[in-house]
PDB file of C-alpha atoms in Angstrom:
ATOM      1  CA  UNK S   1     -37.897  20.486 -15.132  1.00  0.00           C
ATOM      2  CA  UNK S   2     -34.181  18.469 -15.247  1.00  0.00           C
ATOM      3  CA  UNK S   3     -31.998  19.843 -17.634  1.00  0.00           C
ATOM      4  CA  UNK S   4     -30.317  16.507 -18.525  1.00  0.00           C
ATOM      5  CA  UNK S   5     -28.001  17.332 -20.926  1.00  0.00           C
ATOM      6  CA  UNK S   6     -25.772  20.021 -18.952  1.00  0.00           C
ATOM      7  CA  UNK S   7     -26.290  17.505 -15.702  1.00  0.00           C
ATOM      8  CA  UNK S   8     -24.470  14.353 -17.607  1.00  0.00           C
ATOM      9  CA  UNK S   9     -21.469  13.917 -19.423  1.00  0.00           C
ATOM     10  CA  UNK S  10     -22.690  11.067 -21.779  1.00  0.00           C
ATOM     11  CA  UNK S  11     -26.198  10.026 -23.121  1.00  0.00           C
ATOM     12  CA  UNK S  12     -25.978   6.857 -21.660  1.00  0.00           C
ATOM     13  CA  UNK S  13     -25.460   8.475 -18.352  1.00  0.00           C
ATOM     14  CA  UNK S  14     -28.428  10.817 -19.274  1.00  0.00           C
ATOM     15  CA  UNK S  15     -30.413   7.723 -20.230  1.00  0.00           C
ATOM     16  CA  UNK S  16     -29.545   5.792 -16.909  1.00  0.00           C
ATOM     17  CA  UNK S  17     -30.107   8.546 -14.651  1.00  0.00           C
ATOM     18  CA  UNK S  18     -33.866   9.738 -16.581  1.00  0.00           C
ATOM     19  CA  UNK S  19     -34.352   5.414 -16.213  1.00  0.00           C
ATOM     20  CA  UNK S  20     -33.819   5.767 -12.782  1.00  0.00           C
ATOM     21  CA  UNK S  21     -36.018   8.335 -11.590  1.00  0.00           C
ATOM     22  CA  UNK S  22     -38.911   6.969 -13.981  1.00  0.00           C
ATOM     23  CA  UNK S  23     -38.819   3.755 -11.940  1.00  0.00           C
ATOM     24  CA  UNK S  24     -38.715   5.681  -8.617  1.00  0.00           C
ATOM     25  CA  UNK S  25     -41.984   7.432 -10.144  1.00  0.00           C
ATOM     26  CA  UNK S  26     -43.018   3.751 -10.979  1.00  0.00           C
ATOM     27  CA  UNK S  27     -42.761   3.114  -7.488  1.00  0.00           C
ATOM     28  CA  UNK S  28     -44.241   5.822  -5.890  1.00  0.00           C
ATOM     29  CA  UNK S  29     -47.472   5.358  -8.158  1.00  0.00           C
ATOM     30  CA  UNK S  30     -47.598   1.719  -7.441  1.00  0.00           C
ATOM     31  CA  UNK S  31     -47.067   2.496  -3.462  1.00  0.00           C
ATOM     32  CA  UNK S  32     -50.221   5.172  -3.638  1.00  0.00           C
ATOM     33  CA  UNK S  33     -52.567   2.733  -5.739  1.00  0.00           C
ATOM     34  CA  UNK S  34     -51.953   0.257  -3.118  1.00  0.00           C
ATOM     35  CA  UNK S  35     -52.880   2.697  -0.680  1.00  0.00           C
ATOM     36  CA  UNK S  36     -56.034   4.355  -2.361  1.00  0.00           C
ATOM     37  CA  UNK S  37     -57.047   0.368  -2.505  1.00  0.00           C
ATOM     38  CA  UNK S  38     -56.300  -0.173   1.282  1.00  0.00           C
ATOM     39  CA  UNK S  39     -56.590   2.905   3.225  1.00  0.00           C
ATOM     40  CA  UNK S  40     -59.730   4.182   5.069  1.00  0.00           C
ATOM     41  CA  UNK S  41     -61.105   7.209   6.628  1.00  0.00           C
ATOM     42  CA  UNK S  42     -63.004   7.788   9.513  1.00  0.00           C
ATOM     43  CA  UNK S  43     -64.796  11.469  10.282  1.00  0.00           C
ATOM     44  CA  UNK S  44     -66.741  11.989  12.789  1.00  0.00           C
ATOM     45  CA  UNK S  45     -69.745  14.668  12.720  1.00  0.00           C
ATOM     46  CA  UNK S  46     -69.026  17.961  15.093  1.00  0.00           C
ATOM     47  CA  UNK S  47     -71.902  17.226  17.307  1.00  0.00           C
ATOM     48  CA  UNK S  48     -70.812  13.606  17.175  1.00  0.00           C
ATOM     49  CA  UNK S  49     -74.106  12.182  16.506  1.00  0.00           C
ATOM     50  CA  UNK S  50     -72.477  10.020  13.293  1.00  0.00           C
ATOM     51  CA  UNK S  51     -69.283   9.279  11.289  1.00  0.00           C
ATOM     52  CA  UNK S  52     -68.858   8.603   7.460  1.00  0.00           C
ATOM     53  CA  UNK S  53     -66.345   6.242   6.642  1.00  0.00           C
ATOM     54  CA  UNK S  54     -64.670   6.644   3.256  1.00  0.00           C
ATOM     55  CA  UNK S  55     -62.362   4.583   1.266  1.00  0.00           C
ATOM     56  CA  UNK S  56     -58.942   5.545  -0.272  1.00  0.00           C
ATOM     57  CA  UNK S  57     -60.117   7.817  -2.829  1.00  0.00           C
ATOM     58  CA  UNK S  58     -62.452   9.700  -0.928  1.00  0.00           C
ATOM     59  CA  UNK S  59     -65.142   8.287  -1.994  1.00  0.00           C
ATOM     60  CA  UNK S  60     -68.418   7.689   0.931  1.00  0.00           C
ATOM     61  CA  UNK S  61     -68.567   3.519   1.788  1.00  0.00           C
ATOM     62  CA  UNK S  62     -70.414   4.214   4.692  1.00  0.00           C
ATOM     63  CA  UNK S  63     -72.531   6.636   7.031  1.00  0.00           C
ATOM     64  CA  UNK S  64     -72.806   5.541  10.824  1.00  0.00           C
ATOM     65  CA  UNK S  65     -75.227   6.867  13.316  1.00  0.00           C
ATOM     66  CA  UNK S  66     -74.391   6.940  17.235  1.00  0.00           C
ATOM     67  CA  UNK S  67     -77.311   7.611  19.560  1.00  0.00           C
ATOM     68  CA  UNK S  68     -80.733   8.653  18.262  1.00  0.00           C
ATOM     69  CA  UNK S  69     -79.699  12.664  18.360  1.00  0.00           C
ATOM     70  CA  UNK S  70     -79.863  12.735  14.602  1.00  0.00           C
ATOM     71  CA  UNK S  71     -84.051  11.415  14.613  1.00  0.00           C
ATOM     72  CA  UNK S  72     -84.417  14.922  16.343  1.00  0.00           C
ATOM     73  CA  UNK S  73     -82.734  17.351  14.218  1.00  0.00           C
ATOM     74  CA  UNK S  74     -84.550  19.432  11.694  1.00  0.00           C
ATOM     75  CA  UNK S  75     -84.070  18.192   8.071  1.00  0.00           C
ATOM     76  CA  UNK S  76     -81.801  21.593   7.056  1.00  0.00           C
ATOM     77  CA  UNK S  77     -79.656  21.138   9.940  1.00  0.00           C
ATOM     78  CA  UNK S  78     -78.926  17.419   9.391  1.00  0.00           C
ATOM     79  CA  UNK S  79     -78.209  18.120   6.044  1.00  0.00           C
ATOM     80  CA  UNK S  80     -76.064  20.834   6.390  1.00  0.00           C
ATOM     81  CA  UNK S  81     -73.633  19.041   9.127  1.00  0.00           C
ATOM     82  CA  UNK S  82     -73.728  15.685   6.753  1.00  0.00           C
ATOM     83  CA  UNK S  83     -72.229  17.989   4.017  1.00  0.00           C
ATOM     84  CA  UNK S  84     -69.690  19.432   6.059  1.00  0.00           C
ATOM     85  CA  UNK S  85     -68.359  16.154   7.545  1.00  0.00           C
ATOM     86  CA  UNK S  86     -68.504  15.038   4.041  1.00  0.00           C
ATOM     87  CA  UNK S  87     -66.672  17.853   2.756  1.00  0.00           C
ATOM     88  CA  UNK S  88     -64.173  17.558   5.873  1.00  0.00           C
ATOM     89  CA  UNK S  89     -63.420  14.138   5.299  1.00  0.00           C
ATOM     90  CA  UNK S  90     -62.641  14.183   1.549  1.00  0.00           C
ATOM     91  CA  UNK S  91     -60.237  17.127   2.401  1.00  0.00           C
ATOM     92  CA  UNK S  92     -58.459  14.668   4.858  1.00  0.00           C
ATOM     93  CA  UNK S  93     -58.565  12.033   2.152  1.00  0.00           C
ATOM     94  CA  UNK S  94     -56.886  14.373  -0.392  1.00  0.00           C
ATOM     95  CA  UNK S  95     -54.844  15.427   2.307  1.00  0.00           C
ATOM     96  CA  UNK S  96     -53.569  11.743   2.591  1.00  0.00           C
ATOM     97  CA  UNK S  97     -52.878  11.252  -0.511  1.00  0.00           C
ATOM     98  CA  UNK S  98     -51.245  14.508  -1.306  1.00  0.00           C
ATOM     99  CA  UNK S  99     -48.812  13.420   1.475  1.00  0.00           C
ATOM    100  CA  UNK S 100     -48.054  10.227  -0.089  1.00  0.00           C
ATOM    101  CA  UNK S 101     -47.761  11.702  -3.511  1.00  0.00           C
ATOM    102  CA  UNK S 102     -44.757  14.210  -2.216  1.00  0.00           C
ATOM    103  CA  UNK S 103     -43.365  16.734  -4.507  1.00  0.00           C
ATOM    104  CA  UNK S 104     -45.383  18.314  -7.426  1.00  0.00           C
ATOM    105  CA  UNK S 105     -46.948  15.770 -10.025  1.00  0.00           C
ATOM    106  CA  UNK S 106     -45.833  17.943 -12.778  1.00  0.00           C
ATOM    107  CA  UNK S 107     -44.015  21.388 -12.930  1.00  0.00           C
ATOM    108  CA  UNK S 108     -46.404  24.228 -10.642  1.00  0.00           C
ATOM    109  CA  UNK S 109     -49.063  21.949 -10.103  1.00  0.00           C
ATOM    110  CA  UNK S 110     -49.796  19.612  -6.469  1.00  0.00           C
ATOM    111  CA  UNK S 111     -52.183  16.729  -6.475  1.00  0.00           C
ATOM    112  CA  UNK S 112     -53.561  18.907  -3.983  1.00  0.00           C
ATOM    113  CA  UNK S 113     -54.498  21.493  -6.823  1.00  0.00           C
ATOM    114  CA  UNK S 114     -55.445  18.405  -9.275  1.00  0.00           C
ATOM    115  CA  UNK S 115     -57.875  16.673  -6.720  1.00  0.00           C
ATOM    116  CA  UNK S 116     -58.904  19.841  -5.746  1.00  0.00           C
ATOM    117  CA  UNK S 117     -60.217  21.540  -8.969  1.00  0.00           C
ATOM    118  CA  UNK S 118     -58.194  24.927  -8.020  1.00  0.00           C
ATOM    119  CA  UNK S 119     -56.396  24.553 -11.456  1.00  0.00           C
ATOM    120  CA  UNK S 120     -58.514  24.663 -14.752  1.00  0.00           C
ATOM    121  CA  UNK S 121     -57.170  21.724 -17.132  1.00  0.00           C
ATOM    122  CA  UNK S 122     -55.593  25.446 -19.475  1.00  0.00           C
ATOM    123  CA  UNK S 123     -53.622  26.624 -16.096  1.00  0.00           C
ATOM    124  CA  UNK S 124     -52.259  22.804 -15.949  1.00  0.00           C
ATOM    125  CA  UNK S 125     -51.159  22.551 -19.527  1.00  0.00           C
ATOM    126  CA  UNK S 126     -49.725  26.168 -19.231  1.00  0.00           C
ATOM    127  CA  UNK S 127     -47.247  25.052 -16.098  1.00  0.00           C
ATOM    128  CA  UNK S 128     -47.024  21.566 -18.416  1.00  0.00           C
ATOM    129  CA  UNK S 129     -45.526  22.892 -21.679  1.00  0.00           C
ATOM    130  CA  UNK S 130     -44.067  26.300 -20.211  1.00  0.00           C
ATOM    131  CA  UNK S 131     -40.703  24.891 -19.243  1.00  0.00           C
ATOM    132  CA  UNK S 132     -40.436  23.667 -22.703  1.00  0.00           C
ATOM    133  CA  UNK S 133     -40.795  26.555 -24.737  1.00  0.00           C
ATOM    134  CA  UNK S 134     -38.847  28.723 -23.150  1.00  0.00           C
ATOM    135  CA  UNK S 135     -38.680  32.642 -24.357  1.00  0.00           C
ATOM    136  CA  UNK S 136     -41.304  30.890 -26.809  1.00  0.00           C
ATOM    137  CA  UNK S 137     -43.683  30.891 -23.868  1.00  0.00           C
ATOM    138  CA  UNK S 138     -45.318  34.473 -23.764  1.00  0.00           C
ATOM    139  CA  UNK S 139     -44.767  34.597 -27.795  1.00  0.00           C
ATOM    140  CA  UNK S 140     -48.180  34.106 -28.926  1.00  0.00           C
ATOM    141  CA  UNK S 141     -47.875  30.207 -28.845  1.00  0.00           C
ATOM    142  CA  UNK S 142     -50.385  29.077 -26.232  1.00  0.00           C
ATOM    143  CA  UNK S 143     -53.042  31.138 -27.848  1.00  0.00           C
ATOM    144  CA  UNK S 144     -52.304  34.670 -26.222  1.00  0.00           C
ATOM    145  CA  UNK S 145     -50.996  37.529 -28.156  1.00  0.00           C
ATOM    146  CA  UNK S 146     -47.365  37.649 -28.173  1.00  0.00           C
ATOM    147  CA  UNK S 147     -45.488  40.291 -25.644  1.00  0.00           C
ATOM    148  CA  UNK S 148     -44.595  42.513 -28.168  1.00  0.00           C
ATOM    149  CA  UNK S 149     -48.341  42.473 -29.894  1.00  0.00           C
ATOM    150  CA  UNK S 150     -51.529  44.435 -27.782  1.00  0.00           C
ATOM    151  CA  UNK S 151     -54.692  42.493 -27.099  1.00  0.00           C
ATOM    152  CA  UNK S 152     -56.493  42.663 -30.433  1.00  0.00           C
ATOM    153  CA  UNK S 153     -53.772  43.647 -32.552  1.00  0.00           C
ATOM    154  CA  UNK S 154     -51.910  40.686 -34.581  1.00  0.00           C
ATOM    155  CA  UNK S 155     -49.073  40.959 -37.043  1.00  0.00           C
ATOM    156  CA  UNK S 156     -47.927  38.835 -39.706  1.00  0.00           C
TER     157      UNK S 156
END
């Protein structure tokens, strides 16, 4: 997290400079919409018997068959290699868009680890609100017992 008062000499400067990188934000979120609304992905199945097209979000538009190999496999192995190109492609799509998005989205956490589900929504609004509260952090605020306190024990 920027530290903007010991970086400027004035508020104004503060101000302008805080200004600044909220419109490059601006920017960057209007550049990845426009993608997400634009962009499309094409996977192709391992055996190569279909592709699934998806659109900027990851989200299926489309499922393509090539060839009639598909009409002959057995029902649990067609389904199993349409979930895995599935899977495949919305990891490139994420992939994408992780790329586009650059840095972190907030302090500790990726859109990567957003998109992905690998953070719960308390790990997020740990990294969030850590960098604000400072020693404050492992003092009992966000619900755990304070450092100086065991598990079960509270004072005061």
């Amino acid at each position: 997290m920027t530290d903007w008062i010991s970086q400027y000499r004035t508020l104004e400067e503060a101000n302008d400079a805080a200004m600044a990188t909220v419109e490059r934000e601006r920017q960057k979120i209007s550049e990845l919409t426009r993608q997400m609304n634009e962009n499309t992905t094409t996977v192709r199945s391992k055996d190569r018997s279909f592709t699934v097209d998806f659109d900027g979000r990851g989200e299926v538009i489309g499922i393509n068959f090539q060839g009639s190999k598909y009409r002959t496999m057995a029902p649990a192995e067609f389904s199993h290699l349409l979930v895995q190109t599935i899977k495949s492609g919305r990891a490139l799509c994420t992939q994408k868009l992780a790329e586009a998005m650059g840095d972190e989205l907030l302090p500790g956490v990726t859109f990567t680890d957003l998109a992905s589900g690998n953070l719960s929504v308390e790990e997020v609004f740990e990294k969030v609100v850590s960098p604000f509260l400072g020693e404050d952090y492992n003092d009992g605020v966000l619900g755990r017992p304070a450092a100086n306190e065991k598990e079960g024990q509270r004072h005061g």
